[in-house]
PDB file of C-alpha atoms in Angstrom:
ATOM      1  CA  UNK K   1      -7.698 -30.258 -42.093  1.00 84.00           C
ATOM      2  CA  UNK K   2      -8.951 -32.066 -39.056  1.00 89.00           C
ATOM      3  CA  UNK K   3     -10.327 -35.331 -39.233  1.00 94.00           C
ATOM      4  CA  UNK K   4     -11.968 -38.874 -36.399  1.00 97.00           C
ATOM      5  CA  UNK K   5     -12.014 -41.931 -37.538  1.00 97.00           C
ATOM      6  CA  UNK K   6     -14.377 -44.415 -35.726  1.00 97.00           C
ATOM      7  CA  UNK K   7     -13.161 -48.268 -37.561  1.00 91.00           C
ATOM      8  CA  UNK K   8     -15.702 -50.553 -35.999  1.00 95.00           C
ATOM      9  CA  UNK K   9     -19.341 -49.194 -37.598  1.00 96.00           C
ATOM     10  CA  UNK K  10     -21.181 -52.217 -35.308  1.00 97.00           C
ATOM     11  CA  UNK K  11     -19.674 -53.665 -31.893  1.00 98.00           C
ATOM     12  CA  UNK K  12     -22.042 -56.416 -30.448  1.00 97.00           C
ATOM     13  CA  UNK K  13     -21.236 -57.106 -27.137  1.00 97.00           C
ATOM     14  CA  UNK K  14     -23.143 -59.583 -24.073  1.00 97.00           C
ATOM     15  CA  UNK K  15     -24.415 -57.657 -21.452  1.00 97.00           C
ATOM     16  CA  UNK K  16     -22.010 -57.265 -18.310  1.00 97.00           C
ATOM     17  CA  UNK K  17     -19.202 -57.756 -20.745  1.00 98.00           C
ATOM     18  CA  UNK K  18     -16.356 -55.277 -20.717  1.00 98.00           C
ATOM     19  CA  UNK K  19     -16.506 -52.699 -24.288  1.00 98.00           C
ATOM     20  CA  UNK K  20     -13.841 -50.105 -25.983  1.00 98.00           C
ATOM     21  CA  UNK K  21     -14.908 -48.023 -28.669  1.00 98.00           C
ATOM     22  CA  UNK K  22     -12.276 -46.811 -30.220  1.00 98.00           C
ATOM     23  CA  UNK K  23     -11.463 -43.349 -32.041  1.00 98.00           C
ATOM     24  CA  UNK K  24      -8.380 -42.544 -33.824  1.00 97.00           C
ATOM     25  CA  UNK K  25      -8.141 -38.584 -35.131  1.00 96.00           C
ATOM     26  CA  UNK K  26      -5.684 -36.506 -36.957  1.00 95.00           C
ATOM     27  CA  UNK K  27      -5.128 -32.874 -36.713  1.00 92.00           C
ATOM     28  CA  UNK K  28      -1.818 -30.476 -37.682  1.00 89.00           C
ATOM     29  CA  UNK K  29      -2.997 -28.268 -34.202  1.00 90.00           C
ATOM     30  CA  UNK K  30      -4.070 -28.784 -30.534  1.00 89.00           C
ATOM     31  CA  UNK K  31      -7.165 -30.838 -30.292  1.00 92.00           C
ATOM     32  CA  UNK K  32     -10.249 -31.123 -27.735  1.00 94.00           C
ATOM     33  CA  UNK K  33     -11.802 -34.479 -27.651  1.00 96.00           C
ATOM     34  CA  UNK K  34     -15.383 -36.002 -26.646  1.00 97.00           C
ATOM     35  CA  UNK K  35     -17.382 -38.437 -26.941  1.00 98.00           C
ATOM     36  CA  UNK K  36     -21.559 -38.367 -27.236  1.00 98.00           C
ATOM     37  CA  UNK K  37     -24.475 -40.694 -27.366  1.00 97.00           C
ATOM     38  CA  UNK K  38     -27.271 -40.668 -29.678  1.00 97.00           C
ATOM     39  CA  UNK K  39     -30.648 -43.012 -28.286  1.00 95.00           C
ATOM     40  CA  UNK K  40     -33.129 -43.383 -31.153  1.00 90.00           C
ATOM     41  CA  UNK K  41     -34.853 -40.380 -31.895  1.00 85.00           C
ATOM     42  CA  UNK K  42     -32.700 -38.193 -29.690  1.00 90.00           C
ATOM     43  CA  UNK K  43     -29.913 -35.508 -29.931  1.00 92.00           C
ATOM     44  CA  UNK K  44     -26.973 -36.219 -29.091  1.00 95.00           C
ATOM     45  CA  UNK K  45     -26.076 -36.167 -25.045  1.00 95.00           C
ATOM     46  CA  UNK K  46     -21.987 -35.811 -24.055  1.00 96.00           C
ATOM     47  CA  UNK K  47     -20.947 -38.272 -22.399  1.00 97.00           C
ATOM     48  CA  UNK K  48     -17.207 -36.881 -21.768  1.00 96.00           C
ATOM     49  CA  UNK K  49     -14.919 -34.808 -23.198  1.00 95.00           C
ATOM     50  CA  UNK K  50     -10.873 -33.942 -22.646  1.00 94.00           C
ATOM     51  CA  UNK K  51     -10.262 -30.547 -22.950  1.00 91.00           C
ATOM     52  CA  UNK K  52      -6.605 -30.668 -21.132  1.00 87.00           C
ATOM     53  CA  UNK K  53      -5.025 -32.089 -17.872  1.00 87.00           C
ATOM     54  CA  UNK K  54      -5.057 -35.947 -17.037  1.00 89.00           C
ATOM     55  CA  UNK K  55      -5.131 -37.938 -20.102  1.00 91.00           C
ATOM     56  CA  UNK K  56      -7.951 -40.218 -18.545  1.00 96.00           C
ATOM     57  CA  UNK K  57     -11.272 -38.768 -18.078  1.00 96.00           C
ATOM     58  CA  UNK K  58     -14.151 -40.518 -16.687  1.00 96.00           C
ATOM     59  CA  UNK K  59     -17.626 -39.780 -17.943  1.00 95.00           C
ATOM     60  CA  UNK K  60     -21.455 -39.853 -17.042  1.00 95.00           C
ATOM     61  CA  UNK K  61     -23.167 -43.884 -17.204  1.00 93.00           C
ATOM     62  CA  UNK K  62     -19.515 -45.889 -15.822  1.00 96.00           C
ATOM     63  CA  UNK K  63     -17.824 -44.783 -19.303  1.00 97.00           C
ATOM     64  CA  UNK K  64     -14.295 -43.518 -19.432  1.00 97.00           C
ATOM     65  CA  UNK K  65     -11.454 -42.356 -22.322  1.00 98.00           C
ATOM     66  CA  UNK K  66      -7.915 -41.796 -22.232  1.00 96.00           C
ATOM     67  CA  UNK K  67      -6.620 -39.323 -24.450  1.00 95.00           C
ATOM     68  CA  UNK K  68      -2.901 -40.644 -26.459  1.00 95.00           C
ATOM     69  CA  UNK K  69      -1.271 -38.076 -28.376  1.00 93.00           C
ATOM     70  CA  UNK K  70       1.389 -40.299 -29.426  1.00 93.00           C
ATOM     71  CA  UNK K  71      -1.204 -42.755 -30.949  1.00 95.00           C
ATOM     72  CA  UNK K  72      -3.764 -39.835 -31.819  1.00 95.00           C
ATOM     73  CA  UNK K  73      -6.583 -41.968 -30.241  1.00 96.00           C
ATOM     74  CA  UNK K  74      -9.513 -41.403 -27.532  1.00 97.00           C
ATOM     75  CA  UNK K  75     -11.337 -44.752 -27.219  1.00 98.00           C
ATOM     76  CA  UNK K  76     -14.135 -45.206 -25.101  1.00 98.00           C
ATOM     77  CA  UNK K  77     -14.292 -47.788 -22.287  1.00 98.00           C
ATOM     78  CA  UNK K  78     -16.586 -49.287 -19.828  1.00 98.00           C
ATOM     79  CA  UNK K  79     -16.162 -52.246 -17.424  1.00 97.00           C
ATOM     80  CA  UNK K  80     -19.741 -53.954 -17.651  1.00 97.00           C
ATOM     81  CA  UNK K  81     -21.986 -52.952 -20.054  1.00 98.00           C
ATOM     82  CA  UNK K  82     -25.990 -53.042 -19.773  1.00 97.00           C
ATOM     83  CA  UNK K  83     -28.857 -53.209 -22.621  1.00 97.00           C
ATOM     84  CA  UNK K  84     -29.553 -49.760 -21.854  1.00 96.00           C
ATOM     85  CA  UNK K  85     -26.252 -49.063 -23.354  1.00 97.00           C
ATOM     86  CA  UNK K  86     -27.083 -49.940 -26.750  1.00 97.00           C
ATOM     87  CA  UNK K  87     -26.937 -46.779 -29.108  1.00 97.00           C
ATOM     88  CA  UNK K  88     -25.216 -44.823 -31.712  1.00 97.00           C
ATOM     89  CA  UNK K  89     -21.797 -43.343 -30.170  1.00 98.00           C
ATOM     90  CA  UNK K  90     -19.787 -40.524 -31.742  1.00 98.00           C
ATOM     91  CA  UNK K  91     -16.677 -39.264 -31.448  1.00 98.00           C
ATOM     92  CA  UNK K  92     -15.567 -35.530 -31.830  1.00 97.00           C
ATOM     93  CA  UNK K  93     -12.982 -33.141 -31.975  1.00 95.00           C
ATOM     94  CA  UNK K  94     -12.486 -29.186 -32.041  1.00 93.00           C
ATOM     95  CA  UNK K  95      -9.569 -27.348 -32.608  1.00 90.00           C
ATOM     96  CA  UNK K  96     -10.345 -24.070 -30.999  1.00 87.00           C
ATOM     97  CA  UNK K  97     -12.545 -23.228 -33.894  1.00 85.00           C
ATOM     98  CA  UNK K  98     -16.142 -24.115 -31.901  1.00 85.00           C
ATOM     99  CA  UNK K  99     -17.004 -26.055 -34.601  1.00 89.00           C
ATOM    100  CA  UNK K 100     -17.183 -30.206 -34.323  1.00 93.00           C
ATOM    101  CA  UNK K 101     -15.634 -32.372 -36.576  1.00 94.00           C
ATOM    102  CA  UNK K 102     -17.791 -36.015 -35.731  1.00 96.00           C
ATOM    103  CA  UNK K 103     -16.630 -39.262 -36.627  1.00 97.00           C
ATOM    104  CA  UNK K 104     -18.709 -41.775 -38.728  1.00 97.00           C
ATOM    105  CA  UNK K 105     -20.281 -43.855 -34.915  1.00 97.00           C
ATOM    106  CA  UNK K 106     -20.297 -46.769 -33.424  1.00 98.00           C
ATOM    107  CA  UNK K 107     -23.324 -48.946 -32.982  1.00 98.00           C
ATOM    108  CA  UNK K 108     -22.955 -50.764 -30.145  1.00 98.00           C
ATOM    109  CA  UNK K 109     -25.276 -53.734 -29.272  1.00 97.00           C
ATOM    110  CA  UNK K 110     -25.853 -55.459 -26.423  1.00 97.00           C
ATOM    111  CA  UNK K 111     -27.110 -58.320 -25.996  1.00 96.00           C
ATOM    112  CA  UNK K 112     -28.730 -60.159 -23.117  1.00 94.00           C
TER     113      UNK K 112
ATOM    114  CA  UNK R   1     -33.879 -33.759 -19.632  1.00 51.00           C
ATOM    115  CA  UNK R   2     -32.608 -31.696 -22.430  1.00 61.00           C
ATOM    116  CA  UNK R   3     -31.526 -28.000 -21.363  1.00 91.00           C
ATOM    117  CA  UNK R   4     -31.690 -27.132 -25.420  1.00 96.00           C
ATOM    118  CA  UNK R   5     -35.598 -27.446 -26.924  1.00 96.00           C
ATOM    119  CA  UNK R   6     -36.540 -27.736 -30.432  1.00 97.00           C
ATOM    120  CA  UNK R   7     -39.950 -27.217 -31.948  1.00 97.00           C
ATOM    121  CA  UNK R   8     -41.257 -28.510 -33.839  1.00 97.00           C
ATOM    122  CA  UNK R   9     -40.244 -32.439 -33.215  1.00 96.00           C
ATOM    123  CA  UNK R  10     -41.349 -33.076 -36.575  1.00 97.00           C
ATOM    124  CA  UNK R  11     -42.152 -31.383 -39.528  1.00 96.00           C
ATOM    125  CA  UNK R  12     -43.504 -32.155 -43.504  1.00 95.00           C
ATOM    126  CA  UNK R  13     -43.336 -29.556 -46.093  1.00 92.00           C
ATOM    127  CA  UNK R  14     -43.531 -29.044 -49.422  1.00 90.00           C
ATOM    128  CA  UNK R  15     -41.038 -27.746 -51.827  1.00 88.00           C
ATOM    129  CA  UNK R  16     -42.546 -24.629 -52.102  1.00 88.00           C
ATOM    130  CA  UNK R  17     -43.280 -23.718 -48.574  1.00 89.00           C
ATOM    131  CA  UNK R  18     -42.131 -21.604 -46.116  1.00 94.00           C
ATOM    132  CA  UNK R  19     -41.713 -22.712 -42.641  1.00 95.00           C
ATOM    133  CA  UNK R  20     -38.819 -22.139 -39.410  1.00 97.00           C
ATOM    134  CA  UNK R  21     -37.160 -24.290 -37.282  1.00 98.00           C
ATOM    135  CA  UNK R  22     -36.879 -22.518 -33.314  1.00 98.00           C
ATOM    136  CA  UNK R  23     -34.758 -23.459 -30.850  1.00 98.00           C
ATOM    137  CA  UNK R  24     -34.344 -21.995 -27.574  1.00 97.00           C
ATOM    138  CA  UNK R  25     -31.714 -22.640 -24.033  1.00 97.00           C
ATOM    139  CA  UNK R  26     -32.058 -21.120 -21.072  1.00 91.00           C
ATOM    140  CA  UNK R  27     -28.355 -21.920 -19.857  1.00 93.00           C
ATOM    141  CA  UNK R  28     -27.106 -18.515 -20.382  1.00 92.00           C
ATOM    142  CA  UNK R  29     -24.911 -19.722 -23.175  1.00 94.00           C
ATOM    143  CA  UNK R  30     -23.619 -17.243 -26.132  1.00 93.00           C
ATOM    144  CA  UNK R  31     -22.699 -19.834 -28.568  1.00 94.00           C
ATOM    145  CA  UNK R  32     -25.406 -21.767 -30.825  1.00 96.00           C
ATOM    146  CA  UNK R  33     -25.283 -23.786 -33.597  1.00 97.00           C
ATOM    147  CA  UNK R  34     -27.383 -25.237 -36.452  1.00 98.00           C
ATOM    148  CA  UNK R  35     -26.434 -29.120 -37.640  1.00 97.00           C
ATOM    149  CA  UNK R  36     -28.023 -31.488 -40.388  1.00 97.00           C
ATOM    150  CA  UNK R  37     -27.610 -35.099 -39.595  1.00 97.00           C
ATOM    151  CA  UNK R  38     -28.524 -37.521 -42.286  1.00 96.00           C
ATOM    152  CA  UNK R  39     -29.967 -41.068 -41.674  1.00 93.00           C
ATOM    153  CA  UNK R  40     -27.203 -43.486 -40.261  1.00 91.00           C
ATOM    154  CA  UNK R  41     -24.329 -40.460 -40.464  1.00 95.00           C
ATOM    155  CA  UNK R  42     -23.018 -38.092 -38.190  1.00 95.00           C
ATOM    156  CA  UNK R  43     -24.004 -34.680 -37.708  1.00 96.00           C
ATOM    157  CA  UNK R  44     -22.596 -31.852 -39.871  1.00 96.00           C
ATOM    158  CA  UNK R  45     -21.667 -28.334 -38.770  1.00 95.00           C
ATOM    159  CA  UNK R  46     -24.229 -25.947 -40.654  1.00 97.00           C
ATOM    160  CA  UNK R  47     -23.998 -22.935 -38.779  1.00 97.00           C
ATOM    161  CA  UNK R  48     -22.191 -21.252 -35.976  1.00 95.00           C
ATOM    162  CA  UNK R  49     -23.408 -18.086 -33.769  1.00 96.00           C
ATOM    163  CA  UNK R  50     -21.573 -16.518 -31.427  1.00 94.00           C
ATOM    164  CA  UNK R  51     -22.697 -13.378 -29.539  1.00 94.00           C
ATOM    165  CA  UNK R  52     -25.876 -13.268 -31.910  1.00 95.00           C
ATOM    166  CA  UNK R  53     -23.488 -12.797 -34.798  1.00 96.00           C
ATOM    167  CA  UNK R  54     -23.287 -15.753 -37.317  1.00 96.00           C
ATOM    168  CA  UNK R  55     -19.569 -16.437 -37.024  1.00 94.00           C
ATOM    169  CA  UNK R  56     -19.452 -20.018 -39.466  1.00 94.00           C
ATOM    170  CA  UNK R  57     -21.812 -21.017 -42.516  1.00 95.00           C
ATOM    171  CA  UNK R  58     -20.648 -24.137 -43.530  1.00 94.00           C
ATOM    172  CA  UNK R  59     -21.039 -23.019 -47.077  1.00 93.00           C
ATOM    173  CA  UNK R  60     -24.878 -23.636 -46.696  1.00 96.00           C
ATOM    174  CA  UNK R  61     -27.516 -23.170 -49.492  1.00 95.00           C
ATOM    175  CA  UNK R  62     -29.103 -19.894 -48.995  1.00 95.00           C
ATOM    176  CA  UNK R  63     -32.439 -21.375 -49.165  1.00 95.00           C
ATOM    177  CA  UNK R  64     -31.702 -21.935 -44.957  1.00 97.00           C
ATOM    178  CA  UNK R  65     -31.649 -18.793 -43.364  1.00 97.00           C
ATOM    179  CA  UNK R  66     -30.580 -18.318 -40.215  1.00 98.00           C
ATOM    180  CA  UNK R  67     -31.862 -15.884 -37.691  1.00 97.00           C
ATOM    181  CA  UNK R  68     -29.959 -15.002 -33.718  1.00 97.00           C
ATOM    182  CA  UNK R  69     -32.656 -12.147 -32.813  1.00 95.00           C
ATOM    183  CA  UNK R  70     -31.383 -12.866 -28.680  1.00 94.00           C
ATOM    184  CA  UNK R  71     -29.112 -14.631 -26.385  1.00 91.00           C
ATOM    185  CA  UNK R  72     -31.490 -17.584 -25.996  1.00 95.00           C
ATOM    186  CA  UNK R  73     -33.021 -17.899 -29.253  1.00 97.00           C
ATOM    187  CA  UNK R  74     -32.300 -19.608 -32.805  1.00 98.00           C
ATOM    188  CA  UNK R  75     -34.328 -19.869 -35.848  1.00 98.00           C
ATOM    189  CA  UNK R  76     -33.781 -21.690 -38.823  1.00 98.00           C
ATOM    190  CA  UNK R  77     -35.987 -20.002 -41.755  1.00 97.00           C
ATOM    191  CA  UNK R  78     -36.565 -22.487 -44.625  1.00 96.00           C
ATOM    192  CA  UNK R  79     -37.717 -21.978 -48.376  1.00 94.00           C
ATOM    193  CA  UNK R  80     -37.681 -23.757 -51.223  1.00 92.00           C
ATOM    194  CA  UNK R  81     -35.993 -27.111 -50.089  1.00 93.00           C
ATOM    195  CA  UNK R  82     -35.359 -30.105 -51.837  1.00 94.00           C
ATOM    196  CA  UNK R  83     -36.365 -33.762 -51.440  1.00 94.00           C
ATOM    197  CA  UNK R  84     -32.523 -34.350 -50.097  1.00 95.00           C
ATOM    198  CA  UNK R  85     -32.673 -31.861 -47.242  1.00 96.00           C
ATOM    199  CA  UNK R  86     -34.837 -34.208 -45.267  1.00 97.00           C
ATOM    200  CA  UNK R  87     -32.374 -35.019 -42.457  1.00 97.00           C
ATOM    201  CA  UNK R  88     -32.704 -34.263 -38.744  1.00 97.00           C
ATOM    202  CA  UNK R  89     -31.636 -30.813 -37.553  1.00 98.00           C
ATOM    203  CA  UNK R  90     -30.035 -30.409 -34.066  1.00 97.00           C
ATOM    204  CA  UNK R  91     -29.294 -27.790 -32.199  1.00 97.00           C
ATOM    205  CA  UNK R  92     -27.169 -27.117 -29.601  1.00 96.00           C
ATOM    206  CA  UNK R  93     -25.401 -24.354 -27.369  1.00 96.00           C
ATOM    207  CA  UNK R  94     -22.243 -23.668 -25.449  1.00 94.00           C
ATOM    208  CA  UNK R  95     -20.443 -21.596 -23.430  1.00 91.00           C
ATOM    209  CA  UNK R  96     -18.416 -19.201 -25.327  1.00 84.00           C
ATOM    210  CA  UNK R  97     -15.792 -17.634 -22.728  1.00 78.00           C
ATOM    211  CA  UNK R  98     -13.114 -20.152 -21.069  1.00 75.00           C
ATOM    212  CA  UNK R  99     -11.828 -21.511 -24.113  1.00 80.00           C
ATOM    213  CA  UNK R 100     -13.602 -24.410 -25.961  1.00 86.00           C
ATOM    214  CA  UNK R 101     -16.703 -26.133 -24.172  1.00 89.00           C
ATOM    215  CA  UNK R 102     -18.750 -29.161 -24.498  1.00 91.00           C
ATOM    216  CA  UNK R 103     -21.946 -28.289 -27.050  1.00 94.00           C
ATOM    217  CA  UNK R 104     -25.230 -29.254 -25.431  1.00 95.00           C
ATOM    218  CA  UNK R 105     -27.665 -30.850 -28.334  1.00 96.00           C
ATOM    219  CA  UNK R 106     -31.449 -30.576 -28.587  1.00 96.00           C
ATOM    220  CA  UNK R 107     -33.156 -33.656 -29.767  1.00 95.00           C
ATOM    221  CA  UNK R 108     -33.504 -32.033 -32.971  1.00 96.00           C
ATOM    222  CA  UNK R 109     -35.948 -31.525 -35.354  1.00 97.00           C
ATOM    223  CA  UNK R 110     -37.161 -34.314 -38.306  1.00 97.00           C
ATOM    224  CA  UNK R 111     -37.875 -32.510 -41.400  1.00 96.00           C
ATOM    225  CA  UNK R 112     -39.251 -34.360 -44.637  1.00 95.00           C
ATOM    226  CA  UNK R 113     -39.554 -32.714 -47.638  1.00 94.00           C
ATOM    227  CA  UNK R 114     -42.298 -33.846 -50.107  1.00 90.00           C
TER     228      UNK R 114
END
């Protein structure tokens, strides 16, 4: 069995401040990777995913993620962060099976 | 803009009612799925169509039924739900050829249960 594992539940952070997310994940097969947003009373919106090739893959809104098999993580990165950032981020994985295995989320705050 | 709608946004039922979620994409994609997301949690896999065949069910109470009559359409039929299936339901769709693809979400439905 697959499984993500988001640590930090809350990550407050000043605006313009740099911000990682991170996701750790475990899986016995080949995994595909991504990361989504959720704004208040939305779905969810991908921000990016790594589905094979270059380990670092840059998303929509500045953010990026490199993938580490070695360390089984994917954390989430951006340089500067703004308040329009703040929001509930997941991570996710598939195996090939089409079906997403989320982590718990990060709430991340930021503050003027 | 969101490429997968949901209707309704919101919905209140009672236990003994019957009533359908819809959701509908235009993208041309052949895999859909159904998820329940709890307040505060992540969403879980309910359902999984895949050429208008249901392909996954998440070992889901058979009082959701799930209907694929097209390419662009999913229904959720619901009867006889309890106070705990209040939760929001998503859906979203992906390409199914290519190997795996991103899902694209709706912004869900929020159903409360009286």
């Amino acid at each position: 069995a697959q499984s993500v594992t988001q640590l930090d539940s809350q990550v407050p952070v000043f605006e313009e401040a740099p911000v990682e997310l991170r996701c750790n994940y475990s899986s016995s097969v080949s995994v595909y990777l991504f990361w989504y947003v959720q704004y208040p009373n939305q779905g969810l919106q991908l921000l990016l995913k790594y589905l094979s090739g270059s380990t670092l893959v840059k998303g929509i809104n500045g953010f990026e993620a490199e993938f580490n098999k070695s360390q089984t993580s994917f954390h989430l990165r951006k340089p500067s962060v703004h308040i329009s950032d703040t929001a509930e981020y997941f991570c996710a994985l598939d195996t090939g099976r089409r079906a997403l295995t989320f982590g718990s989320g990060t709430r991340l705050q930021v503050q003027p | 803009d969101t490429e997968v709608t949901q209707t309704p946004k919101h919905l209140v039922m009672g236990m003994t009612n019957k009533k359908s979620l819809k959701c509908e994409q235009h993208m041309g994609h052949r895999a859909m799925y159904w998820y329940k997301q709890k307040a505060k949690k992540p969403p879980e896999l309910m359902f999984v169509y895949s050429y208008e065949k249901l392909s996954i069910n998440e070992s889901v109470p058979s009082r959701f039924s799930p209907e694929c009559p097209n390419s662009s359409l999913l229904n959720l039929h619901l009867h006889a739900l309890q106070p705990e299936d209040s939760a929001l339901y998503l859906c979203a769709s992906s390409q199914e050829s290519g190997g795996v693809q991103p899902q694209h979400f709706g912004d869900g439905t929020r159903l409360s249960i009286l």
